[in-house]
Coordinates of C-alpha atoms in Angstrom, one line a residue:
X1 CA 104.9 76.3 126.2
X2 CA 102.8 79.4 123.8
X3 CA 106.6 80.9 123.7
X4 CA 108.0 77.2 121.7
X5 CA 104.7 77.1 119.4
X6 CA 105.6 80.6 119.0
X7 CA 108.9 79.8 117.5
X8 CA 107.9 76.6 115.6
X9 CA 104.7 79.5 114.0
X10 CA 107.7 81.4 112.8
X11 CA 110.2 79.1 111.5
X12 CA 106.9 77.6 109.5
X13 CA 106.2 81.0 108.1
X14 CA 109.7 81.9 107.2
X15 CA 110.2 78.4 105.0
X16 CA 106.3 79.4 103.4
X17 CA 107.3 82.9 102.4
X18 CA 111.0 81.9 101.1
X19 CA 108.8 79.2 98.8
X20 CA 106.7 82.2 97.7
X21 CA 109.7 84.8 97.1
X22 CA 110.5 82.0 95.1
X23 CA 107.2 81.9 92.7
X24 CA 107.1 86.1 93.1
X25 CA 111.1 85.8 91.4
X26 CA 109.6 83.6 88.5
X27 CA 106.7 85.3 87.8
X28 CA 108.3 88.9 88.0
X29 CA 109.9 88.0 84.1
X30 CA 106.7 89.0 82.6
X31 CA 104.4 90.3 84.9
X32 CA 105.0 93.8 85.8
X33 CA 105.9 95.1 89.8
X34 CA 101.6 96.3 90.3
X35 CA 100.6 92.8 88.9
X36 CA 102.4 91.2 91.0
X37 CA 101.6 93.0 94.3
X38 CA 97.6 92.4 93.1
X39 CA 97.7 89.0 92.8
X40 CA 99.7 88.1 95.2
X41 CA 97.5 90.2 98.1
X42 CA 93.9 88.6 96.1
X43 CA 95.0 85.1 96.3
X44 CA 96.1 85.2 100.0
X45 CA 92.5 86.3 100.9
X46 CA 90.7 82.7 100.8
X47 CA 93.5 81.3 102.9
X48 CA 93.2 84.3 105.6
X49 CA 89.0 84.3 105.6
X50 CA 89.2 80.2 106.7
X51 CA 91.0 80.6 108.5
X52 CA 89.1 83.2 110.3
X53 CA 85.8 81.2 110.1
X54 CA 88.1 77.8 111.5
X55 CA 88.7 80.8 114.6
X56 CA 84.9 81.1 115.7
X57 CA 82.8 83.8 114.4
X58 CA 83.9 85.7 110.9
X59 CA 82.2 88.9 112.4
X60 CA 84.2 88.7 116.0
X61 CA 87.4 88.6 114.1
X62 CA 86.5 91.3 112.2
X63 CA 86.4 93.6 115.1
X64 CA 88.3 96.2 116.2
X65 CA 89.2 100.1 117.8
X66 CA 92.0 100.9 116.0
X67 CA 91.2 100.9 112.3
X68 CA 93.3 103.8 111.5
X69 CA 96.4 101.6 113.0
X70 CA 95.5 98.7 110.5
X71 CA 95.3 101.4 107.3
X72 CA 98.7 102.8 108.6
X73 CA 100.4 99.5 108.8
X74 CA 98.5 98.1 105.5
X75 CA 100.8 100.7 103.9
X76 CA 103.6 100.4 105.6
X77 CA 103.2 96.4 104.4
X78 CA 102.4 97.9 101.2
X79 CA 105.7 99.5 101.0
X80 CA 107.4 96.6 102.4
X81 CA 105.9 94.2 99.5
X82 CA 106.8 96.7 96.6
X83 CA 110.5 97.0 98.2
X84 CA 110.9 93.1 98.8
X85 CA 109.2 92.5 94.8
X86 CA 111.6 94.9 93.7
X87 CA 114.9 93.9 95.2
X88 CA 113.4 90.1 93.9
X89 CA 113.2 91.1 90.4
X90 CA 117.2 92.4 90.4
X91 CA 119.2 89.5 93.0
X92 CA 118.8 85.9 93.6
X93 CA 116.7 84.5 96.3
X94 CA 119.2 83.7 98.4
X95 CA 120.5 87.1 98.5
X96 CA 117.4 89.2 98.5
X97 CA 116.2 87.0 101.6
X98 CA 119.8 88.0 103.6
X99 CA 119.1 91.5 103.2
X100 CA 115.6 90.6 104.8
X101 CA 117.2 89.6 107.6
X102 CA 118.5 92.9 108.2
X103 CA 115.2 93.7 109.8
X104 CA 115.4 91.1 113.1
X105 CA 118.0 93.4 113.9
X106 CA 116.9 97.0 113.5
X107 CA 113.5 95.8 115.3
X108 CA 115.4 95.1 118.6
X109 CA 115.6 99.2 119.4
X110 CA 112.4 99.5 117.9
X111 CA 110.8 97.3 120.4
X112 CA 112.7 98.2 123.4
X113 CA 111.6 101.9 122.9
X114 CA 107.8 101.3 121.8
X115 CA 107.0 97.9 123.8
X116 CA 109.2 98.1 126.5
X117 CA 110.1 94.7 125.7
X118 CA 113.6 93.2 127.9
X119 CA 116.4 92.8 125.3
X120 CA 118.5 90.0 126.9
X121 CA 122.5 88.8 126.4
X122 CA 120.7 86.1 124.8
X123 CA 118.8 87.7 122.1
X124 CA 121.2 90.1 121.4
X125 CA 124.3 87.4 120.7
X126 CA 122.0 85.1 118.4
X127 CA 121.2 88.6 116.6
X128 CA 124.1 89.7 116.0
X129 CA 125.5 85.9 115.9
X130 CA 123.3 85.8 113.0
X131 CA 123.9 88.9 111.4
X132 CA 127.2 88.5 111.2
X133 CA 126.7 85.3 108.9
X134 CA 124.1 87.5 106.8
X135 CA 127.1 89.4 106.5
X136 CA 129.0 86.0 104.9
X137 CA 126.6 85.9 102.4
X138 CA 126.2 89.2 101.6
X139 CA 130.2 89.0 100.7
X140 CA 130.1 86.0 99.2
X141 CA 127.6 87.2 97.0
X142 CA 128.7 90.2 95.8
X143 CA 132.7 88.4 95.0
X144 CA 131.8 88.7 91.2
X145 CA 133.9 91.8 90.3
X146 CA 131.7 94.8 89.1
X147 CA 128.3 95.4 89.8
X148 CA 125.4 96.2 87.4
X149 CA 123.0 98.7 87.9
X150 CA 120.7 96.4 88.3
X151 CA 122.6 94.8 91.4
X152 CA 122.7 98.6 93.3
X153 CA 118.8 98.9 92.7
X154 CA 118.1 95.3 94.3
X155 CA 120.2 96.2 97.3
X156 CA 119.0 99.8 97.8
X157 CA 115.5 98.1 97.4
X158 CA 116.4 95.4 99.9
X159 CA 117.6 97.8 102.4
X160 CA 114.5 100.1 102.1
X161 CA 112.7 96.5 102.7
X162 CA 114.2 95.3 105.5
X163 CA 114.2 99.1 107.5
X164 CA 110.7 99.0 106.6
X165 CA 109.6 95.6 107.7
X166 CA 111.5 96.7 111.4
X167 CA 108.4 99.2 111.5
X168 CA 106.0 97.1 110.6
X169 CA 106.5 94.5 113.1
X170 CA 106.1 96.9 115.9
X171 CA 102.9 98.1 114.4
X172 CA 101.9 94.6 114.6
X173 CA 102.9 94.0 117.8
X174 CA 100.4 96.6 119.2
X175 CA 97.6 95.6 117.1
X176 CA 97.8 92.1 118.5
X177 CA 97.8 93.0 121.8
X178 CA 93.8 93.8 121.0
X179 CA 92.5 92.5 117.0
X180 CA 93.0 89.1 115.6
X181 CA 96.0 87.7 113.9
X182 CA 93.4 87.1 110.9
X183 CA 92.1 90.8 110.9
X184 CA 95.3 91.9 111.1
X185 CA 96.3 90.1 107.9
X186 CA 93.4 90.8 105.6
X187 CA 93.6 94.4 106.4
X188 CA 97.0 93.8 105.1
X189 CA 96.0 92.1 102.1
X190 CA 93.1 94.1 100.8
X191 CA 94.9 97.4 101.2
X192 CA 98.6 95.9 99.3
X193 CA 95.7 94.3 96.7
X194 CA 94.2 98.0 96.2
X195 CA 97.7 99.3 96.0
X196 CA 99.0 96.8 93.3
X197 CA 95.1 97.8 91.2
X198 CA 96.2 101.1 91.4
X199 CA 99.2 100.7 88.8
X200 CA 97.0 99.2 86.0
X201 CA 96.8 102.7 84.3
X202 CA 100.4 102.5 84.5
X203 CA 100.3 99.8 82.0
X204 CA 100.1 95.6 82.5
X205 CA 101.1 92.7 80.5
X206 CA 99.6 89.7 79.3
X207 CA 100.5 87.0 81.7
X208 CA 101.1 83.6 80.0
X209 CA 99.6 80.5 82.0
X210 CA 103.0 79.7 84.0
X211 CA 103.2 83.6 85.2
X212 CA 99.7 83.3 86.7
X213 CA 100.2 80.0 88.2
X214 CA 103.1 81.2 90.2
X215 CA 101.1 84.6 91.3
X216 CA 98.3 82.3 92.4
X217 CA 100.9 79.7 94.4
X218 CA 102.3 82.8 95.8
X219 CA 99.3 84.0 97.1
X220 CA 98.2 81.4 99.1
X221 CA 101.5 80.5 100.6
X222 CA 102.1 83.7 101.6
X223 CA 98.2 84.3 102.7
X224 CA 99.2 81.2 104.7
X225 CA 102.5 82.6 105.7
X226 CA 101.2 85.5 107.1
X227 CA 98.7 84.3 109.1
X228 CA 101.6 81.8 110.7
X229 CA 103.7 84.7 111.4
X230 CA 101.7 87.2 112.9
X231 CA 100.1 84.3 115.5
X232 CA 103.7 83.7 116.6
X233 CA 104.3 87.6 117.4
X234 CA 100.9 87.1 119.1
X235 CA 102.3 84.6 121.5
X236 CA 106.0 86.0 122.4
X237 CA 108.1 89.0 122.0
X238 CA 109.3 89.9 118.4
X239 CA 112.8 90.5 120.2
X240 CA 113.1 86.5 120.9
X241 CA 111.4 85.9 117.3
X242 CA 113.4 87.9 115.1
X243 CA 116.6 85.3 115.5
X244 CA 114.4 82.4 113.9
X245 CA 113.6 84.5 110.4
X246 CA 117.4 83.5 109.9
X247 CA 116.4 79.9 109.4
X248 CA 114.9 80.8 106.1
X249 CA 117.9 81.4 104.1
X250 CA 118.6 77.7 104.5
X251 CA 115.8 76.9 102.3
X252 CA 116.4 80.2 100.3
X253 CA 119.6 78.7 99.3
X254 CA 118.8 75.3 98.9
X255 CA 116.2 76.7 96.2
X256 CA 118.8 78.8 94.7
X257 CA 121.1 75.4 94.3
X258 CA 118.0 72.7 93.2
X259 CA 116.2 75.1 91.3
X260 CA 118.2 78.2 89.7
X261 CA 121.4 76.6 89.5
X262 CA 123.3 78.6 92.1
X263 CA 126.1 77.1 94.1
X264 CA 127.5 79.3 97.4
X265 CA 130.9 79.8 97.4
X266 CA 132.6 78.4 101.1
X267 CA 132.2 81.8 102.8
X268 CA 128.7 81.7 102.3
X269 CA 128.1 78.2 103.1
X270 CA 130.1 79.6 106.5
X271 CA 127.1 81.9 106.4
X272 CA 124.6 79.6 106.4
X273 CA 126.0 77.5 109.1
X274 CA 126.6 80.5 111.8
X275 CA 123.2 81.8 110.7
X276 CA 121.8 78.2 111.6
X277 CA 123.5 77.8 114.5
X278 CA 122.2 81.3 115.8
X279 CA 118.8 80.2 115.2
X280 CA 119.9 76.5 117.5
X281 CA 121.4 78.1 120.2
X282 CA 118.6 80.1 121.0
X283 CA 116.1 77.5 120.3
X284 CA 117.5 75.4 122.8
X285 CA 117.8 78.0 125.5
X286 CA 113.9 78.9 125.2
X287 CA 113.0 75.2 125.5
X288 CA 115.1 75.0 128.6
X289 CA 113.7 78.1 130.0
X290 CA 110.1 76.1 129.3

């Protein structure tokens, strides 16, 4: 039963974090790529010390051997955040998420070599199954004749995200095994809030009210996101995880169409049902398996 609550953790922290690439995408036309990071990583913190207090003792979940892994994968997440920000602030949501989902995929080596973890048929179809409709959408959204600059940079930076987040899941795989999923976050998030203080010699902006309101929103969901996610990795393999990431673009794309204006074209709508049905197929055959 830990492996379905596992999956239901992740789909819930997908749909969070697509609602906060969503603030991060507003709030990214004034404030600058530091800013952003900063108060994104402060404004998770409240969410991820309750929720350590609602887990028993705030010092017990504090504890830990392996402090030098949580620096190392703080800025590895740091990295991660910086890419993700800066392939948000050149494509759509919709978009940006699908290259995201590039990392499901490249994490299924990854955690057959480091966590000897079983790859089956299963996994492997619904990644690939869902891949392949990543690849739809990828199409689909790039059928708009010639490319700006701007475009290559979102893509390159979406690339570099998604290879990036493929490390960092391993890393958190192995600190779970012994330190709490709430440690493990706020490690995460005071070392990505350092990083993003560390541009303000670099130069910030004045955020207008709207800007900061979005940041804040951000913060917390994806504080809250966070937290979800890395229980779920505690309770089942990352391999069997990975395919359920892919239910986020639904709600990336219904936020693209509600909110931003943008309507997929068929192929990607094609996508969005293979990457759906990826996500199903595999649902239903861990329930089964129950």
């Amino acid at each position: 039963m830990s492996q379905i609550h596992a999956i239901f953790l992740r789909i819930s922290a997908a749909s969070l974090l697509v609602v906060m690439s969503a603030r991060v995408y507003e709030a990214l036309k004034q404030a600058t790529l530091g800013q952003a990071i900063f108060w994104r990583s402060l404004w998770s913190l409240p969410v991820i010390v309750l929720y350590a207090r609602v887990l028993g003792p705030f010092r017990y979940s504090l504890q830990t051997n392996q402090p030098f892994g949580h620096v190392l994968r703080g800025l590895m997440g740091l990295v991660a955040m910086a890419l993700n920000f800066l392939c948000l602030a050149h494509l759509n949501i919709s978009y940006a998420t699908s290259l995201g989902f590039l990392a499901p995929i490249l994490v299924l080596p990854l955690a057959a070599v480091f966590l000897a973890e079983k790859i089956t048929k299963m996994v492997l179809f619904a990644s690939f199954l869902g891949f392949s409709g990543v690849l739809m959408i990828s199409f689909a959204e790039l059928d708009t004749g010639d490319m700006p600059i701007a475009s290559f940079i979102g893509i390159a930076a979406g690339l570099g995200f998604a290879l990036t987040m493929a490390f960092t899941r391993v890393f958190v795989k192995q600190l779970s095994a012994k330190d709490s999923a709430a440690l493990i976050a706020l490690s995460f998030s005071v070392i990505t809030m350092l990083g993003g203080l560390a541009t303000l010699p670099f130069g910030w902006v004045a955020l207008g009210d709207e800007a900061y309101r979005y940041l804040v929103f951000a913060g917390l969901l994806g504080g809250l996101g966070h937290v979800l996610s890395n229980e779920a990795v505690k309770r089942s393999n990352i391999s069997v995880l990975g395919p359920f990431d892919y239910t986020a673009i639904i709600w990336a794309l219904a936020i693209d169409v509600m909110v931003f204006g943008f309507v997929p074209n068929r192929l990607g709508l094609f996508g969005i049902f293979v990457i759906a049905f990826a996500a199903l197929s595999l649902a239903v055959k861990q329930v089964r398996s129950a």
